CSV table of C-alpha atoms in Angstrom, one decimal:
chain,number,residue,atom,x,y,z
A,17,ALA,CA,-2.0,1.3,-4.6
A,18,GLY,CA,-3.0,2.0,-8.2
A,19,ASP,CA,-2.6,-1.7,-9.0
A,20,GLY,CA,-4.7,-2.7,-6.0
A,21,LEU,CA,-1.7,-3.4,-3.6
A,22,VAL,CA,-1.0,-1.5,-0.4
A,23,ILE,CA,2.1,-2.1,1.8
A,24,LEU,CA,2.0,-0.9,5.4
A,25,GLY,CA,4.5,-1.0,8.1
A,26,LEU,CA,3.3,-1.8,11.6
A,27,THR,CA,4.9,-1.1,15.0
A,28,ARG,CA,4.2,0.0,18.5
A,29,VAL,CA,5.5,2.1,21.3
A,30,ASP,CA,7.3,0.1,24.0
A,31,ARG,CA,10.2,0.3,26.5
A,32,ARG,CA,12.7,0.4,23.6
A,33,GLN,CA,11.1,3.2,21.6
A,34,SER,CA,8.9,6.2,22.2
A,35,ALA,CA,6.3,7.5,19.7
A,36,ASP,CA,8.6,10.4,18.9
A,37,GLN,CA,11.5,7.9,18.1
A,38,VAL,CA,9.3,5.8,15.9
A,39,GLU,CA,8.1,8.9,14.0
A,40,ALA,CA,11.6,10.1,13.5
A,41,PHE,CA,12.8,6.7,12.3
A,42,VAL,CA,9.9,6.4,9.8
A,43,ARG,CA,10.4,9.8,8.4
A,44,GLU,CA,14.1,9.2,7.8
A,45,LYS,CA,14.2,5.5,6.7
A,46,ILE,CA,10.8,4.3,5.4
A,47,SER,CA,9.0,5.3,2.2
A,48,TYR,CA,5.7,3.5,2.9
A,49,PRO,CA,3.0,4.2,5.5
A,50,VAL,CA,3.6,2.9,9.0
A,51,GLY,CA,0.8,2.2,11.5
A,52,LEU,CA,1.5,2.7,15.2
A,53,PHE,CA,-0.5,0.3,17.4
A,54,THR,CA,-1.6,1.8,20.7
A,55,GLY,CA,-3.2,-1.4,22.2
A,56,GLU,CA,-1.6,-4.7,22.9
A,57,ALA,CA,-4.5,-6.7,21.5
A,58,ASN,CA,-4.2,-5.5,17.9
A,59,TYR,CA,-0.4,-5.6,18.1
A,60,GLU,CA,-0.4,-9.3,19.3
A,61,ARG,CA,-3.2,-10.2,16.8
A,62,TYR,CA,-0.9,-9.3,13.9
A,63,GLU,CA,2.2,-10.7,15.6
A,64,VAL,CA,4.2,-7.5,15.0
A,65,GLU,CA,7.7,-7.6,16.5
A,66,GLY,CA,8.8,-4.1,15.6
A,67,ILE,CA,10.4,-2.3,12.7
A,68,PRO,CA,10.7,-3.5,10.0
A,69,TYR,CA,7.5,-5.5,9.6
A,70,ALA,CA,5.1,-5.1,6.7
A,71,ALA,CA,1.6,-6.2,5.7
A,72,VAL,CA,0.2,-6.9,2.3
A,73,VAL,CA,-3.5,-5.9,2.1
A,74,ASP,CA,-5.5,-7.3,-0.8
A,75,ARG,CA,-8.0,-5.5,-3.0
A,76,GLU,CA,-10.8,-6.3,-0.6
A,77,GLY,CA,-8.9,-4.5,2.2
A,78,LYS,CA,-8.0,-7.7,4.0
A,79,VAL,CA,-4.5,-8.4,5.4
A,80,ALA,CA,-3.1,-11.0,3.0
A,81,TRP,CA,0.3,-11.3,4.5
A,82,ILE,CA,2.4,-9.9,7.4
A,83,GLY,CA,6.1,-10.2,8.1
A,84,HIS,CA,9.6,-8.9,7.4
A,85,PRO,CA,9.7,-6.8,4.2
A,86,MET,CA,12.7,-8.8,2.9
A,87,GLU,CA,10.3,-11.9,2.8
A,88,MET,CA,7.4,-10.3,0.9
A,89,ASP,CA,8.4,-11.3,-2.6
A,90,LYS,CA,6.7,-14.7,-2.5
A,91,PRO,CA,3.3,-13.3,-1.1
A,92,LEU,CA,3.3,-10.6,-3.7
């Protein structure tokens, strides 16, 4: 963030995972912030498929890239 880059994880509650399960997973396995979508419209807008997905937000606060964290080297 000090260099103008923010990485966020994005997920949602669905039939496979409750909010409590997501929170436990994030606390144990992920070192960056994770947003939890509560509405289908936003979730579908960003084409999030579950953990792990990540977004790169540019200095203007716009989502510059979204996808699997293992594929984020090129966009960075």
